[in-house]
GROMACS .gro file of N, CA and C in nm:
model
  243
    1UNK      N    1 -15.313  -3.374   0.941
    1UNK     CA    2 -15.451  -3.360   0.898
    1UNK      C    3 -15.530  -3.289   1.009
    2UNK      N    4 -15.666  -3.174   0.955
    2UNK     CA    5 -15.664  -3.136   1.073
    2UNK      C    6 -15.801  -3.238   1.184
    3UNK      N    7 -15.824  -3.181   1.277
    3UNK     CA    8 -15.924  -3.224   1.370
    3UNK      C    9 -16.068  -3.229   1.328
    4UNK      N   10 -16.150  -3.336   1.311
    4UNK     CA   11 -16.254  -3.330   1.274
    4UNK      C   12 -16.370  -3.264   1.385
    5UNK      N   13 -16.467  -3.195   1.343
    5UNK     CA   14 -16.526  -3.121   1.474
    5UNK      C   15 -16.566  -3.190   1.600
    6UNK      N   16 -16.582  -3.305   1.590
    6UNK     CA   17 -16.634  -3.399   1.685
    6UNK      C   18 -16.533  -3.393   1.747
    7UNK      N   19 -16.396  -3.420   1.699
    7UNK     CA   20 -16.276  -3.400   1.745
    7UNK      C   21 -16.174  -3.323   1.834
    8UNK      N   22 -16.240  -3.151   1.736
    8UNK     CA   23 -16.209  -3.036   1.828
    8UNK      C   24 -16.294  -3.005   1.923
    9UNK      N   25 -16.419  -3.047   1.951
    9UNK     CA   26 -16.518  -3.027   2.052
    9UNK      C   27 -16.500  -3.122   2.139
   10UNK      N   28 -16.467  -3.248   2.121
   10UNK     CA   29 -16.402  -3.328   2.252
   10UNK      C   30 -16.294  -3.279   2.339
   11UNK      N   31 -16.234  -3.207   2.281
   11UNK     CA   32 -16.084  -3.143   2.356
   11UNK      C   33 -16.167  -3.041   2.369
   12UNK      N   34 -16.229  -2.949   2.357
   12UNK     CA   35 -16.266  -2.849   2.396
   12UNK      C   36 -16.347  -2.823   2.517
   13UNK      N   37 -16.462  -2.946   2.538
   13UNK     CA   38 -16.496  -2.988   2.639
   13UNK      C   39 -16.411  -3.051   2.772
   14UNK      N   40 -16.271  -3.079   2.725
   14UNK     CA   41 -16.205  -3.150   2.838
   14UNK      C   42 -16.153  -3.025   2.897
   15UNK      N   43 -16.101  -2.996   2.823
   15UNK     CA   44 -16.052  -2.809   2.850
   15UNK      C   45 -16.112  -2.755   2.942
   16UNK      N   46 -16.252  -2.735   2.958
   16UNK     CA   47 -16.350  -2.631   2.966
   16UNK      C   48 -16.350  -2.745   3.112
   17UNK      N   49 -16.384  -2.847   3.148
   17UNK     CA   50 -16.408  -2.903   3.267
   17UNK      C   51 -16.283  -2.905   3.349
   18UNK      N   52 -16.188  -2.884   3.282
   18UNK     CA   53 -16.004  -2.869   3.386
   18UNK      C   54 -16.077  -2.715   3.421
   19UNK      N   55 -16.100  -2.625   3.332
   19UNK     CA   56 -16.129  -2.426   3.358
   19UNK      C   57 -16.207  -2.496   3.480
   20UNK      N   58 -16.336  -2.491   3.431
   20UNK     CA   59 -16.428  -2.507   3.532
   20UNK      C   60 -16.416  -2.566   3.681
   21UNK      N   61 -16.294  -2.708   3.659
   21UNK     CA   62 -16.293  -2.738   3.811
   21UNK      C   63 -16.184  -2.627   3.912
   22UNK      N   64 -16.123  -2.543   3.807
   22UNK     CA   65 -16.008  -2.453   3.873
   22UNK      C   66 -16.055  -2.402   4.007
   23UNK      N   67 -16.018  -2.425   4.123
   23UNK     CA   68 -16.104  -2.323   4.273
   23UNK      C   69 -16.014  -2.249   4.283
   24UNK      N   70 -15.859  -2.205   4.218
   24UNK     CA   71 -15.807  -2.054   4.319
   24UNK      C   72 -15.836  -1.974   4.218
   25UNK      N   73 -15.973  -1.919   4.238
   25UNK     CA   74 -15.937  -1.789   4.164
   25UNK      C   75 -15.994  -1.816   3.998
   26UNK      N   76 -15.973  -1.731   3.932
   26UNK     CA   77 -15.920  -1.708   3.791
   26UNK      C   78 -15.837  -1.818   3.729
   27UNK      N   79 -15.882  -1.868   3.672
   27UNK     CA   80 -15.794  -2.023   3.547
   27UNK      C   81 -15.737  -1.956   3.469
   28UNK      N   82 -15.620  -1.984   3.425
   28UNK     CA   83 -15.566  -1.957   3.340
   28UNK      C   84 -15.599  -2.010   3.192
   29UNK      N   85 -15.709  -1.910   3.133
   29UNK     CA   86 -15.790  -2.024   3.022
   29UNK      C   87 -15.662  -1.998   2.895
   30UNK      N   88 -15.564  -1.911   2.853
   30UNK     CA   89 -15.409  -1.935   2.786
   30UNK      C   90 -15.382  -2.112   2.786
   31UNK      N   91 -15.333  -2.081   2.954
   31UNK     CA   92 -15.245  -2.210   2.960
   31UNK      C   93 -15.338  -2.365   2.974
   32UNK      N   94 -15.427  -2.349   2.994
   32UNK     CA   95 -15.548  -2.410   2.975
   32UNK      C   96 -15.548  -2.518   2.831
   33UNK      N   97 -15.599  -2.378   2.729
   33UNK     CA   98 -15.624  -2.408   2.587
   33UNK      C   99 -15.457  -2.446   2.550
   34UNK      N  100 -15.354  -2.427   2.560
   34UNK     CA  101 -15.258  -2.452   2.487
   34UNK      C  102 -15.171  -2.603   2.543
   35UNK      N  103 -15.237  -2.656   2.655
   35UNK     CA  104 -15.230  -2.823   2.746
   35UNK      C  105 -15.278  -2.855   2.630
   36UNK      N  106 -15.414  -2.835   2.572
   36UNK     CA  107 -15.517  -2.932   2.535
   36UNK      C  108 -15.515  -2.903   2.352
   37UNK      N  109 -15.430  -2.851   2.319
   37UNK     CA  110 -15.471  -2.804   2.207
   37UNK      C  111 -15.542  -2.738   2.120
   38UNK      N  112 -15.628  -2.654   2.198
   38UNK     CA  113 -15.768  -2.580   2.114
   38UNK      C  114 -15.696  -2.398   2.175
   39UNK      N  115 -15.808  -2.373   2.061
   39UNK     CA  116 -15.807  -2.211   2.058
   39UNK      C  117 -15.847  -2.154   2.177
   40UNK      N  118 -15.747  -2.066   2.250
   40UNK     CA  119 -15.786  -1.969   2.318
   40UNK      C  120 -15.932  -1.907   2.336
   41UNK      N  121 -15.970  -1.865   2.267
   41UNK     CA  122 -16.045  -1.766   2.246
   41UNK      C  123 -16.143  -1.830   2.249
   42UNK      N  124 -16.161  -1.959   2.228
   42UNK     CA  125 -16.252  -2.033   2.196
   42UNK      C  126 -16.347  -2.065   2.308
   43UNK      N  127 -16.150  -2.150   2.396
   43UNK     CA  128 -16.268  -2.235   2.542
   43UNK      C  129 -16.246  -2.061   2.572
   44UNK      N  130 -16.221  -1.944   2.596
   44UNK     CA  131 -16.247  -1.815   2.708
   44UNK      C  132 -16.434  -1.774   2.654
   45UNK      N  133 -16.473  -1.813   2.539
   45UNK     CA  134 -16.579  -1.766   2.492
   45UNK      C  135 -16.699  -1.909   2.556
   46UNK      N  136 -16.659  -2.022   2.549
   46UNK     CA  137 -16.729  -2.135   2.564
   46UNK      C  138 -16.734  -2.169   2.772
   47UNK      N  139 -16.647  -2.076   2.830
   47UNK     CA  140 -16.608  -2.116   2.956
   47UNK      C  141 -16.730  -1.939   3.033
   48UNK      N  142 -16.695  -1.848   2.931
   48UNK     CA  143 -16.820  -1.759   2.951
   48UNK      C  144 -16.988  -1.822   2.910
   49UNK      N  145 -16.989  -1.888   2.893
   49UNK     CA  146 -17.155  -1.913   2.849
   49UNK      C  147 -17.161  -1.906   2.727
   50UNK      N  148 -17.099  -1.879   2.629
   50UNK     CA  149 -17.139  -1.907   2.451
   50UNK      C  150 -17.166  -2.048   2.427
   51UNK      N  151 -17.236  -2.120   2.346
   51UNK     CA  152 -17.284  -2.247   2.314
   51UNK      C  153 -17.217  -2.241   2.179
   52UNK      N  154 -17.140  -2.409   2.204
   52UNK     CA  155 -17.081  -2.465   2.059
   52UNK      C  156 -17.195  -2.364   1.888
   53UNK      N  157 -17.118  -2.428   1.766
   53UNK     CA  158 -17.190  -2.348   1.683
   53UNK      C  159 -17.327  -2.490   1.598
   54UNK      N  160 -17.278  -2.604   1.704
   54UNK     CA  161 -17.365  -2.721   1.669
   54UNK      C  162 -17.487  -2.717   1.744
   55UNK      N  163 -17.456  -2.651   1.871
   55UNK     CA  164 -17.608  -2.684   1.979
   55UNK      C  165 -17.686  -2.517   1.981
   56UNK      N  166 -17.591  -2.416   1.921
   56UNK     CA  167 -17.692  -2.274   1.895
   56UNK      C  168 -17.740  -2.286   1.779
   57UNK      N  169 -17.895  -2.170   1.863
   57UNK     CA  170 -17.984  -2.178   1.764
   57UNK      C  171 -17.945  -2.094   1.564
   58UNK      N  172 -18.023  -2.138   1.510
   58UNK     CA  173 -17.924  -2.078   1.332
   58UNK      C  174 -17.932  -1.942   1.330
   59UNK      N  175 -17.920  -1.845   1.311
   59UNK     CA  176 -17.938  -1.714   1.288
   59UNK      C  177 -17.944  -1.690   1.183
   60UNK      N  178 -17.970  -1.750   1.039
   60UNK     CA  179 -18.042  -1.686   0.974
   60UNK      C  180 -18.175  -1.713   0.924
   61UNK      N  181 -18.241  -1.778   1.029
   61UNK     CA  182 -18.366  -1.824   1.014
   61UNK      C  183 -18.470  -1.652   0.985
   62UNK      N  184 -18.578  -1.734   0.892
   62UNK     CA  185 -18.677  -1.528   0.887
   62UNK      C  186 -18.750  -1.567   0.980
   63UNK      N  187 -18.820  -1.655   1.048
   63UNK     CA  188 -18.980  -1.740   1.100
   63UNK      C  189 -18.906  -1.776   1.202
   64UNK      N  190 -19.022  -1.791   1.327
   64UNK     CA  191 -18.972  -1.840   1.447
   64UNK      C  192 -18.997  -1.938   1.433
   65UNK      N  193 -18.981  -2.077   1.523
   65UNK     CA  194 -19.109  -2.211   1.536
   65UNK      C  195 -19.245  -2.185   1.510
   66UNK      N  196 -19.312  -2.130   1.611
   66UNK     CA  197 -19.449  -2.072   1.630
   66UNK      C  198 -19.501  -1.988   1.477
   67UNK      N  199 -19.425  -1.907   1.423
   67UNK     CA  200 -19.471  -1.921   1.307
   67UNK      C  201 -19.467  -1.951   1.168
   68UNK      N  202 -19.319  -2.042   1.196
   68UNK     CA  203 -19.341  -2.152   1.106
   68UNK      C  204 -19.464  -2.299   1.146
   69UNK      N  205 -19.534  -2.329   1.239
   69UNK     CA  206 -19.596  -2.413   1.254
   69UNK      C  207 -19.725  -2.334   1.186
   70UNK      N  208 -19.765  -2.248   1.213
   70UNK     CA  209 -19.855  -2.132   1.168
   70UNK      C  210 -19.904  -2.218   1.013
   71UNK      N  211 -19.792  -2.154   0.948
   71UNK     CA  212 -19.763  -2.176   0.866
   71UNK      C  213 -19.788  -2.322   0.797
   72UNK      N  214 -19.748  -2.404   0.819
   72UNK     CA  215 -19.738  -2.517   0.803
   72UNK      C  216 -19.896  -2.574   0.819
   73UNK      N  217 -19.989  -2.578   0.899
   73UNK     CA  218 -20.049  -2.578   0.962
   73UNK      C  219 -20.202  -2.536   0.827
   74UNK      N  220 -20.188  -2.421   0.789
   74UNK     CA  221 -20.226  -2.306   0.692
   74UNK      C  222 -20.230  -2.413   0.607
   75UNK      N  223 -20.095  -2.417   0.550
   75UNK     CA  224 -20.111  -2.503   0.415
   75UNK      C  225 -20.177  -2.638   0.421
   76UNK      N  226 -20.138  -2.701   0.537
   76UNK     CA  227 -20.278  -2.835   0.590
   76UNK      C  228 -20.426  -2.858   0.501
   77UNK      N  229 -20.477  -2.694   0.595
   77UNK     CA  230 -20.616  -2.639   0.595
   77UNK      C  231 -20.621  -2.629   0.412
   78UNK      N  232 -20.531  -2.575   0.369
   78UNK     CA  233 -20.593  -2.522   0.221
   78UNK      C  234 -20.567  -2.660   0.154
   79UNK      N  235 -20.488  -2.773   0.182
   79UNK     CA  236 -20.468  -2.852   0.142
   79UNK      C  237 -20.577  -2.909   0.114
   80UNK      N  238 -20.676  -2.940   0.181
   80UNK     CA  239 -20.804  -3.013   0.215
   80UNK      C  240 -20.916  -2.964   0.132
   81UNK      N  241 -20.874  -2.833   0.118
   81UNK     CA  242 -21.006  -2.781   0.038
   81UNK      C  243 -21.006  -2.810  -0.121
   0.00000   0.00000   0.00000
């Protein structure tokens, strides 16, 4: 059965802190990901600075915050009247 995400992101994180504590050099993020079970590509993308797809922001939002509060805010005002 496969790994539930909580699941694959726990190993992915253990992964990423073995990369990270590596001091000679260059980690071998291959032999790394294939100890721990997760995708390559994954911890080499998550060990560069990419953020899980749970803690980045959505991309297909149209409105930022600021003007969705705008917004929100708007309808308040007309609410009242």
């Amino acid at each position: 059965m496969p790994l539930s995400y909580a699941e694959l992101e726990e190993k992915v994180l253990t992964a990423l802190e073995e990369a990270q504590a590596e001091t000679r050099g260059k980690p071998n993020i291959t032999a790394i990901a294939k100890k721990h079970g997760v995708d390559a590509q994954r911890l080499r993308r998550r060990f560069h600075g990419k953020e899980s797809k749970s803690t980045r922001p959505p991309t297909n939002r149209k409105l930022t915050d600021a003007q969705e509060e705008a917004i929100l805010t708007w309808i308040a005002v007309l609410d009242k009247l």
